[in-house]
Amino acid sequence: MNNFSSSNLFRLADLGCSVGPNTFTAMQNILEAVQHKYQSQGLASKIPEFQVFFNDQGSNDFNTLFTSMPKERQYYAAGVPGSFYGRLFPQSFLHFVHSSYALHWLSRVPEELLDKNSPAWNKGRIHCTNASDAVVDAYAAQFTKDMEGFLDARGKELVSGGMMVLITLGCPNGMPYSNLPTGLMFDFLESCLNNMAKEVSNSTGLLSEGQVDSFNLPVYAASPMEITELVERNGCFSIERLELTNVRTEADPKLDEKACVMHLRAGFESIISKHFGNDIIDELFDRLVKKVKESFHLILSSCRGGTQLSVVLQRK
Amino acid sequence: MNNFSSSNLFRLADLGCSVGPNTFTAMQNILEAVQHKYQSQGLASKIPEFQVFFNDQGSNDFNTLFTSMPKERQYYAAGVPGSFYGRLFPQSFLHFVHSSYALHWLSRVPEELLDKNSPAWNKGRIHCTNASDAVVDAYAAQFTKDMEGFLDARGKELVSGGMMVLITLGCPNGMPYSNLPTGLMFDFLESCLNNMAKEVSNSTGLLSEGQVDSFNLPVYAASPMEITELVERNGCFSIERLELTNVRTEADPKLDEKACVMHLRAGFESIISKHFGNDIIDELFDRLVKKVKESFHLILSSCRGGTQLSVVLQRK
């Protein structure tokens, strides 16, 4: 608390904020938690000013973010364009970092996946699920490199004592991707794309096998063990909490096929249409709904070890 | 200098930055000037990190600003949406404020200009040039209110010793608007709009007299005396420099009619088309070119006392 009150300004950042509104809720919750902590310690008169930095890549739609920002906010707001795998803020600038469902996006598809002469050439596949060891290793290596960059940058940007809350796709230690609901969904998507490529190559040509070969989802679900190793190797942070939970709670409505596809579509439509064009999208997701309906028992019986990784780190 | 080096971070803001690229040049120039000052004082090893805040209204196109930002910049960048007539930053946060050709935009058209029962009802006019005293007073009162808000906010946001450089449309003390090139241009524009309204009301109806009555340019060119009074009344700043200069230099190519209209169009097309619709724009500016050609001698012989106001203030 002392670090924060010295300048009477609490600076927090949401990394990978997208266009809202989830980020506004998250930032407001953190702000209220900090205010509450001051109040509960009898320091209500010392509650700091708040400044919130909304970060996402430069290609993010900041116009939408800025125009939908809550009018009655209790903080000074700023948008910060750029990759969170590198430096975004000055030295010892931030008191709190939040990032939700952003860190599973790799900064890039590992190069070797696109190299026909590499053992990691990922022909006919769109992810490391069920892929060769070389592909799995390439994904893991890219995640390691990205996460090293992330921890290194945040280690410099956070004040001593500053907190970092990361929520991302996770995977139980040693569990193969194909046992995860996400892995299964990627598999179904891959199968739909491959089928379309086979059919279409004989007719309209909207989609070629070569296009599927060169498409890979830059997404990685890390295990608690991987995160622990990376944080310990970085050395700037103590792990305050690290747990895998199930995203669904008992309060959730029944999970159904359409909801599964809708979630996937919300997350990946943009990257798919960028590679394959808009014309295939509706057809692809119609097929995916059918595919998921046929194999929904696999989703239901897939990993229950949790796929949401929550990590709380403190800057030493 | 001491204030800046204590945290080893120099924070500067460009207020009313628009979409670039002028703002990038201005910020880079300031950054280099600060670096140079450190170097010339033998403090090269203490050159701070820089953080630049690009501010404009929430409706500004920050996407364009962010995607056109120099890649090799020497500063951490952030965008800050919101009106600079209110608070944008925490207490004692900024070391340097820059604002170029933004402060002459009033936060709003004075209400009474649109009230048929007010002495300031601005029928047939689009500005305070050649208008009644009540209209001139309403413009001046709005500028005063806006500028009070601006100085009050910056007084809180700038550190003691922090600098503020403001460049805006200006007007020599006591000079009527109609003697200024800008005033003349507004007059010509008004005359074109009124002519179009008269002609068009008998034919296609693209433009009505009522629309001209309800349109007013929210632009105000302040005099050095007005600025001095406002700064002194605010009390937070010392005036380090305040001067009216001519925008044109001898190095400029010859000023011609088309260039005059092009400048006006660049600044005001958006606000005009928002009020009157896009359909009148080309016709309006074609007429304006003709009008300016007829009366160009008036522009050439208009005020030479300078219309660019440069103000340098230091936070006490």
PDB file of N, CA, C and O in Angstrom, chain A residues 7 9 11 49-51 53 58-64 66-67 69 73 76-82 87-93 157, chain B residues 7 9 11 49-51 53 58-64 66-67 69 73 76-82 87-93 157:
ATOM      1  N   SER A   7       2.753   8.628  -4.233  1.00  0.00           N
ATOM      2  CA  SER A   7       2.471   9.671  -5.215  1.00  0.00           C
ATOM      3  C   SER A   7       0.982   9.982  -5.239  1.00  0.00           C
ATOM      4  O   SER A   7       0.534  10.838  -5.973  1.00  0.00           O
ATOM      5  N   LEU A   9      -1.276   8.286  -6.544  1.00  0.00           N
ATOM      6  CA  LEU A   9      -1.808   7.943  -7.856  1.00  0.00           C
ATOM      7  C   LEU A   9      -1.622   6.451  -8.066  1.00  0.00           C
ATOM      8  O   LEU A   9      -0.521   5.924  -7.893  1.00  0.00           O
ATOM      9  N   ARG A  11      -1.825   3.526 -10.732  1.00  0.00           N
ATOM     10  CA  ARG A  11      -1.888   3.321 -12.182  1.00  0.00           C
ATOM     11  C   ARG A  11      -2.096   1.850 -12.495  1.00  0.00           C
ATOM     12  O   ARG A  11      -1.294   1.008 -12.082  1.00  0.00           O
ATOM     13  N   GLU A  49      -5.833   8.912  -6.542  1.00  0.00           N
ATOM     14  CA  GLU A  49      -6.432   9.053  -7.868  1.00  0.00           C
ATOM     15  C   GLU A  49      -6.088   7.785  -8.656  1.00  0.00           C
ATOM     16  O   GLU A  49      -5.081   7.130  -8.385  1.00  0.00           O
ATOM     17  N   PHE A  50      -6.905   7.475  -9.649  1.00  0.00           N
ATOM     18  CA  PHE A  50      -6.655   6.290 -10.471  1.00  0.00           C
ATOM     19  C   PHE A  50      -6.443   6.698 -11.924  1.00  0.00           C
ATOM     20  O   PHE A  50      -7.124   7.591 -12.427  1.00  0.00           O
ATOM     21  N   GLN A  51      -5.493   6.017 -12.543  1.00  0.00           N
ATOM     22  CA  GLN A  51      -5.283   6.219 -13.976  1.00  0.00           C
ATOM     23  C   GLN A  51      -5.255   4.834 -14.623  1.00  0.00           C
ATOM     24  O   GLN A  51      -4.486   3.967 -14.210  1.00  0.00           O
ATOM     25  N   PHE A  53      -4.829   2.444 -17.968  1.00  0.00           N
ATOM     26  CA  PHE A  53      -4.265   2.352 -19.314  1.00  0.00           C
ATOM     27  C   PHE A  53      -4.842   1.129 -20.018  1.00  0.00           C
ATOM     28  O   PHE A  53      -4.649   0.005 -19.562  1.00  0.00           O
ATOM     29  N   GLY A  58      -1.958  -2.185 -31.950  1.00  0.00           N
ATOM     30  CA  GLY A  58      -2.276  -0.956 -32.674  1.00  0.00           C
ATOM     31  C   GLY A  58      -3.445  -1.116 -33.630  1.00  0.00           C
ATOM     32  O   GLY A  58      -4.121  -0.144 -33.963  1.00  0.00           O
ATOM     33  N   SER A  59      -3.706  -2.348 -34.055  1.00  0.00           N
ATOM     34  CA  SER A  59      -4.804  -2.586 -34.994  1.00  0.00           C
ATOM     35  C   SER A  59      -6.145  -2.747 -34.280  1.00  0.00           C
ATOM     36  O   SER A  59      -7.182  -2.887 -34.919  1.00  0.00           O
ATOM     37  N   ASN A  60      -6.134  -2.732 -32.954  1.00  0.00           N
ATOM     38  CA  ASN A  60      -7.388  -2.815 -32.189  1.00  0.00           C
ATOM     39  C   ASN A  60      -8.271  -1.604 -32.500  1.00  0.00           C
ATOM     40  O   ASN A  60      -7.769  -0.536 -32.834  1.00  0.00           O
ATOM     41  N   ASP A  61      -9.574  -1.758 -32.364  1.00  0.00           N
ATOM     42  CA  ASP A  61     -10.467  -0.630 -32.636  1.00  0.00           C
ATOM     43  C   ASP A  61     -10.586   0.258 -31.394  1.00  0.00           C
ATOM     44  O   ASP A  61     -11.531   0.153 -30.621  1.00  0.00           O
ATOM     45  N   PHE A  62      -9.605   1.129 -31.230  1.00  0.00           N
ATOM     46  CA  PHE A  62      -9.609   2.035 -30.080  1.00  0.00           C
ATOM     47  C   PHE A  62     -10.730   3.068 -30.188  1.00  0.00           C
ATOM     48  O   PHE A  62     -11.192   3.590 -29.179  1.00  0.00           O
ATOM     49  N   ASN A  63     -11.167   3.373 -31.413  1.00  0.00           N
ATOM     50  CA  ASN A  63     -12.270   4.333 -31.558  1.00  0.00           C
ATOM     51  C   ASN A  63     -13.521   3.821 -30.847  1.00  0.00           C
ATOM     52  O   ASN A  63     -14.201   4.574 -30.143  1.00  0.00           O
ATOM     53  N   THR A  64     -13.815   2.542 -31.046  1.00  0.00           N
ATOM     54  CA  THR A  64     -14.979   1.958 -30.371  1.00  0.00           C
ATOM     55  C   THR A  64     -14.760   1.938 -28.863  1.00  0.00           C
ATOM     56  O   THR A  64     -15.645   2.284 -28.083  1.00  0.00           O
ATOM     57  N   PHE A  66     -12.928   3.941 -27.058  1.00  0.00           N
ATOM     58  CA  PHE A  66     -12.975   5.283 -26.480  1.00  0.00           C
ATOM     59  C   PHE A  66     -14.397   5.850 -26.468  1.00  0.00           C
ATOM     60  O   PHE A  66     -14.775   6.563 -25.544  1.00  0.00           O
ATOM     61  N   THR A  67     -15.171   5.557 -27.523  1.00  0.00           N
ATOM     62  CA  THR A  67     -16.508   6.155 -27.559  1.00  0.00           C
ATOM     63  C   THR A  67     -17.489   5.396 -26.667  1.00  0.00           C
ATOM     64  O   THR A  67     -18.553   5.922 -26.353  1.00  0.00           O
ATOM     65  N   MET A  69     -16.597   4.216 -23.644  1.00  0.00           N
ATOM     66  CA  MET A  69     -16.084   4.305 -22.275  1.00  0.00           C
ATOM     67  C   MET A  69     -17.144   4.877 -21.321  1.00  0.00           C
ATOM     68  O   MET A  69     -17.850   5.809 -21.693  1.00  0.00           O
ATOM     69  N   ARG A  73     -16.847   7.681 -15.155  1.00  0.00           N
ATOM     70  CA  ARG A  73     -15.750   6.888 -14.604  1.00  0.00           C
ATOM     71  C   ARG A  73     -14.995   7.658 -13.519  1.00  0.00           C
ATOM     72  O   ARG A  73     -14.927   8.884 -13.542  1.00  0.00           O
ATOM     73  N   TYR A  76      -8.756   8.501 -14.670  1.00  0.00           N
ATOM     74  CA  TYR A  76      -8.246   9.095 -15.899  1.00  0.00           C
ATOM     75  C   TYR A  76      -7.910   7.951 -16.845  1.00  0.00           C
ATOM     76  O   TYR A  76      -7.262   6.988 -16.441  1.00  0.00           O
ATOM     77  N   ALA A  77      -8.373   8.056 -18.078  1.00  0.00           N
ATOM     78  CA  ALA A  77      -8.220   6.941 -19.014  1.00  0.00           C
ATOM     79  C   ALA A  77      -7.224   7.270 -20.114  1.00  0.00           C
ATOM     80  O   ALA A  77      -7.106   8.421 -20.546  1.00  0.00           O
ATOM     81  N   ALA A  78      -6.506   6.248 -20.555  1.00  0.00           N
ATOM     82  CA  ALA A  78      -5.614   6.392 -21.704  1.00  0.00           C
ATOM     83  C   ALA A  78      -5.562   5.070 -22.454  1.00  0.00           C
ATOM     84  O   ALA A  78      -5.711   4.005 -21.852  1.00  0.00           O
ATOM     85  N   GLY A  79      -5.370   5.146 -23.748  1.00  0.00           N
ATOM     86  CA  GLY A  79      -5.208   3.945 -24.565  1.00  0.00           C
ATOM     87  C   GLY A  79      -3.749   3.793 -24.950  1.00  0.00           C
ATOM     88  O   GLY A  79      -3.089   4.782 -25.270  1.00  0.00           O
ATOM     89  N   VAL A  80      -3.252   2.576 -24.896  1.00  0.00           N
ATOM     90  CA  VAL A  80      -1.846   2.340 -25.223  1.00  0.00           C
ATOM     91  C   VAL A  80      -1.757   1.280 -26.320  1.00  0.00           C
ATOM     92  O   VAL A  80      -2.020   0.101 -26.075  1.00  0.00           O
ATOM     93  N   PRO A  81      -1.411   1.705 -27.546  1.00  0.00           N
ATOM     94  CA  PRO A  81      -1.321   0.737 -28.636  1.00  0.00           C
ATOM     95  C   PRO A  81       0.032   0.032 -28.643  1.00  0.00           C
ATOM     96  O   PRO A  81       1.059   0.665 -28.415  1.00  0.00           O
ATOM     97  N   GLY A  82       0.022  -1.270 -28.889  1.00  0.00           N
ATOM     98  CA  GLY A  82       1.290  -1.988 -29.001  1.00  0.00           C
ATOM     99  C   GLY A  82       1.204  -3.393 -28.423  1.00  0.00           C
ATOM    100  O   GLY A  82       0.277  -3.716 -27.676  1.00  0.00           O
ATOM    101  N   ARG A  87       7.969  -3.765 -24.326  1.00  0.00           N
ATOM    102  CA  ARG A  87       7.744  -2.663 -23.394  1.00  0.00           C
ATOM    103  C   ARG A  87       6.627  -1.747 -23.878  1.00  0.00           C
ATOM    104  O   ARG A  87       6.540  -1.432 -25.065  1.00  0.00           O
ATOM    105  N   LEU A  88       5.800  -1.330 -22.953  1.00  0.00           N
ATOM    106  CA  LEU A  88       4.695  -0.417 -23.252  1.00  0.00           C
ATOM    107  C   LEU A  88       4.721   0.812 -22.358  1.00  0.00           C
ATOM    108  O   LEU A  88       4.136   1.842 -22.681  1.00  0.00           O
ATOM    109  N   PHE A  89       5.374   0.673 -21.199  1.00  0.00           N
ATOM    110  CA  PHE A  89       5.324   1.730 -20.186  1.00  0.00           C
ATOM    111  C   PHE A  89       6.734   2.034 -19.673  1.00  0.00           C
ATOM    112  O   PHE A  89       7.628   1.192 -19.763  1.00  0.00           O
ATOM    113  N   PRO A  90       6.895   3.212 -19.066  1.00  0.00           N
ATOM    114  CA  PRO A  90       8.197   3.543 -18.472  1.00  0.00           C
ATOM    115  C   PRO A  90       8.517   2.621 -17.290  1.00  0.00           C
ATOM    116  O   PRO A  90       7.667   1.872 -16.809  1.00  0.00           O
ATOM    117  N   GLN A  91       9.732   2.743 -16.860  1.00  0.00           N
ATOM    118  CA  GLN A  91      10.257   2.011 -15.704  1.00  0.00           C
ATOM    119  C   GLN A  91       9.403   2.277 -14.449  1.00  0.00           C
ATOM    120  O   GLN A  91       9.049   3.418 -14.179  1.00  0.00           O
ATOM    121  N   SER A  92       9.108   1.228 -13.700  1.00  0.00           N
ATOM    122  CA  SER A  92       8.409   1.357 -12.402  1.00  0.00           C
ATOM    123  C   SER A  92       7.206   2.289 -12.475  1.00  0.00           C
ATOM    124  O   SER A  92       7.064   3.207 -11.671  1.00  0.00           O
ATOM    125  N   PHE A  93       6.371   2.064 -13.440  1.00  0.00           N
ATOM    126  CA  PHE A  93       5.277   2.993 -13.721  1.00  0.00           C
ATOM    127  C   PHE A  93       3.938   2.477 -13.205  1.00  0.00           C
ATOM    128  O   PHE A  93       3.093   3.241 -12.758  1.00  0.00           O
ATOM    129  N   GLU A 157       8.244  -2.616 -15.699  1.00  0.00           N
ATOM    130  CA  GLU A 157       7.192  -1.594 -15.648  1.00  0.00           C
ATOM    131  C   GLU A 157       6.458  -1.520 -14.311  1.00  0.00           C
ATOM    132  O   GLU A 157       5.901  -0.481 -13.963  1.00  0.00           O
TER     133      GLU A 157
ATOM    134  N   SER B   7      11.995  11.608 -11.106  1.00  0.00           N
ATOM    135  CA  SER B   7      11.448  10.278 -11.366  1.00  0.00           C
ATOM    136  C   SER B   7      12.085   9.682 -12.612  1.00  0.00           C
ATOM    137  O   SER B   7      11.779   8.579 -13.005  1.00  0.00           O
ATOM    138  N   LEU B   9      11.489  10.431 -15.569  1.00  0.00           N
ATOM    139  CA  LEU B   9      10.461  10.243 -16.592  1.00  0.00           C
ATOM    140  C   LEU B   9       9.896  11.610 -16.944  1.00  0.00           C
ATOM    141  O   LEU B   9       9.502  12.372 -16.064  1.00  0.00           O
ATOM    142  N   ARG B  11       7.006  13.489 -18.903  1.00  0.00           N
ATOM    143  CA  ARG B  11       5.694  13.230 -19.509  1.00  0.00           C
ATOM    144  C   ARG B  11       5.202  14.465 -20.245  1.00  0.00           C
ATOM    145  O   ARG B  11       5.079  15.535 -19.640  1.00  0.00           O
ATOM    146  N   GLU B  49      13.452   8.927 -19.445  1.00  0.00           N
ATOM    147  CA  GLU B  49      12.540   8.275 -20.379  1.00  0.00           C
ATOM    148  C   GLU B  49      11.444   9.285 -20.718  1.00  0.00           C
ATOM    149  O   GLU B  49      11.148  10.177 -19.925  1.00  0.00           O
ATOM    150  N   PHE B  50      10.819   9.116 -21.876  1.00  0.00           N
ATOM    151  CA  PHE B  50       9.746  10.021 -22.288  1.00  0.00           C
ATOM    152  C   PHE B  50       8.442   9.246 -22.461  1.00  0.00           C
ATOM    153  O   PHE B  50       8.439   8.121 -22.962  1.00  0.00           O
ATOM    154  N   GLN B  51       7.369   9.880 -22.025  1.00  0.00           N
ATOM    155  CA  GLN B  51       6.047   9.303 -22.255  1.00  0.00           C
ATOM    156  C   GLN B  51       5.179  10.405 -22.869  1.00  0.00           C
ATOM    157  O   GLN B  51       5.062  11.494 -22.300  1.00  0.00           O
ATOM    158  N   PHE B  53       1.537  11.703 -24.331  1.00  0.00           N
ATOM    159  CA  PHE B  53       0.091  11.497 -24.310  1.00  0.00           C
ATOM    160  C   PHE B  53      -0.546  12.307 -25.432  1.00  0.00           C
ATOM    161  O   PHE B  53      -0.446  13.534 -25.446  1.00  0.00           O
ATOM    162  N   GLY B  58     -13.044  12.361 -27.852  1.00  0.00           N
ATOM    163  CA  GLY B  58     -13.312  10.936 -28.005  1.00  0.00           C
ATOM    164  C   GLY B  58     -13.723  10.556 -29.417  1.00  0.00           C
ATOM    165  O   GLY B  58     -13.553   9.412 -29.834  1.00  0.00           O
ATOM    166  N   SER B  59     -14.250  11.523 -30.164  1.00  0.00           N
ATOM    167  CA  SER B  59     -14.696  11.236 -31.527  1.00  0.00           C
ATOM    168  C   SER B  59     -13.552  11.326 -32.538  1.00  0.00           C
ATOM    169  O   SER B  59     -13.731  11.051 -33.716  1.00  0.00           O
ATOM    170  N   ASN B  60     -12.370  11.718 -32.074  1.00  0.00           N
ATOM    171  CA  ASN B  60     -11.203  11.778 -32.960  1.00  0.00           C
ATOM    172  C   ASN B  60     -10.875  10.376 -33.486  1.00  0.00           C
ATOM    173  O   ASN B  60     -11.160   9.379 -32.827  1.00  0.00           O
ATOM    174  N   ASP B  61     -10.256  10.298 -34.650  1.00  0.00           N
ATOM    175  CA  ASP B  61      -9.910   8.986 -35.197  1.00  0.00           C
ATOM    176  C   ASP B  61      -8.572   8.508 -34.621  1.00  0.00           C
ATOM    177  O   ASP B  61      -7.524   8.643 -35.241  1.00  0.00           O
ATOM    178  N   PHE B  62      -8.642   7.948 -33.426  1.00  0.00           N
ATOM    179  CA  PHE B  62      -7.429   7.452 -32.769  1.00  0.00           C
ATOM    180  C   PHE B  62      -6.866   6.230 -33.497  1.00  0.00           C
ATOM    181  O   PHE B  62      -5.673   5.958 -33.419  1.00  0.00           O
ATOM    182  N   ASN B  63      -7.718   5.488 -34.205  1.00  0.00           N
ATOM    183  CA  ASN B  63      -7.207   4.324 -34.947  1.00  0.00           C
ATOM    184  C   ASN B  63      -6.175   4.760 -35.976  1.00  0.00           C
ATOM    185  O   ASN B  63      -5.118   4.139 -36.116  1.00  0.00           O
ATOM    186  N   THR B  64      -6.495   5.835 -36.697  1.00  0.00           N
ATOM    187  CA  THR B  64      -5.543   6.351 -37.685  1.00  0.00           C
ATOM    188  C   THR B  64      -4.291   6.871 -36.992  1.00  0.00           C
ATOM    189  O   THR B  64      -3.166   6.610 -37.415  1.00  0.00           O
ATOM    190  N   PHE B  66      -3.003   5.928 -34.148  1.00  0.00           N
ATOM    191  CA  PHE B  66      -2.192   4.839 -33.593  1.00  0.00           C
ATOM    192  C   PHE B  66      -1.496   4.024 -34.678  1.00  0.00           C
ATOM    193  O   PHE B  66      -0.373   3.571 -34.493  1.00  0.00           O
ATOM    194  N   THR B  67      -2.192   3.820 -35.811  1.00  0.00           N
ATOM    195  CA  THR B  67      -1.562   2.984 -36.837  1.00  0.00           C
ATOM    196  C   THR B  67      -0.527   3.764 -37.645  1.00  0.00           C
ATOM    197  O   THR B  67       0.297   3.157 -38.319  1.00  0.00           O
ATOM    198  N   MET B  69       1.577   5.961 -36.191  1.00  0.00           N
ATOM    199  CA  MET B  69       2.608   6.400 -35.246  1.00  0.00           C
ATOM    200  C   MET B  69       4.007   5.943 -35.701  1.00  0.00           C
ATOM    201  O   MET B  69       4.150   4.822 -36.177  1.00  0.00           O
ATOM    202  N   ARG B  73       9.952   5.252 -32.522  1.00  0.00           N
ATOM    203  CA  ARG B  73       9.840   6.379 -31.603  1.00  0.00           C
ATOM    204  C   ARG B  73      10.657   6.145 -30.335  1.00  0.00           C
ATOM    205  O   ARG B  73      10.861   5.012 -29.908  1.00  0.00           O
ATOM    206  N   TYR B  76       7.301   6.271 -24.899  1.00  0.00           N
ATOM    207  CA  TYR B  76       6.118   5.446 -24.673  1.00  0.00           C
ATOM    208  C   TYR B  76       4.908   6.295 -25.033  1.00  0.00           C
ATOM    209  O   TYR B  76       4.810   7.444 -24.604  1.00  0.00           O
ATOM    210  N   ALA B  77       4.000   5.724 -25.823  1.00  0.00           N
ATOM    211  CA  ALA B  77       2.881   6.513 -26.334  1.00  0.00           C
ATOM    212  C   ALA B  77       1.562   6.074 -25.717  1.00  0.00           C
ATOM    213  O   ALA B  77       1.364   4.900 -25.411  1.00  0.00           O
ATOM    214  N   ALA B  78       0.680   7.040 -25.535  1.00  0.00           N
ATOM    215  CA  ALA B  78      -0.674   6.735 -25.078  1.00  0.00           C
ATOM    216  C   ALA B  78      -1.636   7.748 -25.680  1.00  0.00           C
ATOM    217  O   ALA B  78      -1.253   8.893 -25.945  1.00  0.00           O
ATOM    218  N   GLY B  79      -2.857   7.325 -25.922  1.00  0.00           N
ATOM    219  CA  GLY B  79      -3.893   8.227 -26.415  1.00  0.00           C
ATOM    220  C   GLY B  79      -4.856   8.550 -25.291  1.00  0.00           C
ATOM    221  O   GLY B  79      -5.206   7.671 -24.505  1.00  0.00           O
ATOM    222  N   VAL B  80      -5.253   9.799 -25.203  1.00  0.00           N
ATOM    223  CA  VAL B  80      -6.162  10.209 -24.126  1.00  0.00           C
ATOM    224  C   VAL B  80      -7.392  10.882 -24.734  1.00  0.00           C
ATOM    225  O   VAL B  80      -7.306  12.000 -25.241  1.00  0.00           O
ATOM    226  N   PRO B  81      -8.536  10.185 -24.705  1.00  0.00           N
ATOM    227  CA  PRO B  81      -9.743  10.771 -25.290  1.00  0.00           C
ATOM    228  C   PRO B  81     -10.439  11.696 -24.294  1.00  0.00           C
ATOM    229  O   PRO B  81     -10.515  11.389 -23.108  1.00  0.00           O
ATOM    230  N   GLY B  82     -10.925  12.831 -24.785  1.00  0.00           N
ATOM    231  CA  GLY B  82     -11.682  13.721 -23.903  1.00  0.00           C
ATOM    232  C   GLY B  82     -11.416  15.184 -24.207  1.00  0.00           C
ATOM    233  O   GLY B  82     -10.437  15.529 -24.876  1.00  0.00           O
ATOM    234  N   ARG B  87     -10.564  18.136 -16.925  1.00  0.00           N
ATOM    235  CA  ARG B  87      -9.414  17.351 -16.478  1.00  0.00           C
ATOM    236  C   ARG B  87      -9.206  16.127 -17.355  1.00  0.00           C
ATOM    237  O   ARG B  87     -10.160  15.453 -17.743  1.00  0.00           O
ATOM    238  N   LEU B  88      -7.965  15.849 -17.659  1.00  0.00           N
ATOM    239  CA  LEU B  88      -7.602  14.686 -18.466  1.00  0.00           C
ATOM    240  C   LEU B  88      -6.561  13.822 -17.775  1.00  0.00           C
ATOM    241  O   LEU B  88      -6.409  12.647 -18.088  1.00  0.00           O
ATOM    242  N   PHE B  89      -5.813  14.429 -16.841  1.00  0.00           N
ATOM    243  CA  PHE B  89      -4.676  13.745 -16.228  1.00  0.00           C
ATOM    244  C   PHE B  89      -4.724  13.906 -14.707  1.00  0.00           C
ATOM    245  O   PHE B  89      -5.342  14.846 -14.196  1.00  0.00           O
ATOM    246  N   PRO B  90      -4.014  13.015 -14.004  1.00  0.00           N
ATOM    247  CA  PRO B  90      -3.936  13.152 -12.544  1.00  0.00           C
ATOM    248  C   PRO B  90      -3.198  14.428 -12.141  1.00  0.00           C
ATOM    249  O   PRO B  90      -2.575  15.100 -12.967  1.00  0.00           O
ATOM    250  N   GLN B  91      -3.281  14.690 -10.874  1.00  0.00           N
ATOM    251  CA  GLN B  91      -2.609  15.833 -10.237  1.00  0.00           C
ATOM    252  C   GLN B  91      -1.091  15.797 -10.495  1.00  0.00           C
ATOM    253  O   GLN B  91      -0.474  14.735 -10.384  1.00  0.00           O
ATOM    254  N   SER B  92      -0.515  16.941 -10.831  1.00  0.00           N
ATOM    255  CA  SER B  92       0.954  17.069 -10.979  1.00  0.00           C
ATOM    256  C   SER B  92       1.561  15.938 -11.796  1.00  0.00           C
ATOM    257  O   SER B  92       2.525  15.290 -11.384  1.00  0.00           O
ATOM    258  N   PHE B  93       0.994  15.690 -12.939  1.00  0.00           N
ATOM    259  CA  PHE B  93       1.373  14.518 -13.729  1.00  0.00           C
ATOM    260  C   PHE B  93       2.266  14.887 -14.910  1.00  0.00           C
ATOM    261  O   PHE B  93       3.165  14.145 -15.278  1.00  0.00           O
ATOM    262  N   GLU B 157      -2.741  19.740 -13.441  1.00  0.00           N
ATOM    263  CA  GLU B 157      -2.060  18.585 -14.050  1.00  0.00           C
ATOM    264  C   GLU B 157      -0.558  18.773 -14.240  1.00  0.00           C
ATOM    265  O   GLU B 157       0.190  17.799 -14.299  1.00  0.00           O
TER     266      GLU B 157
END
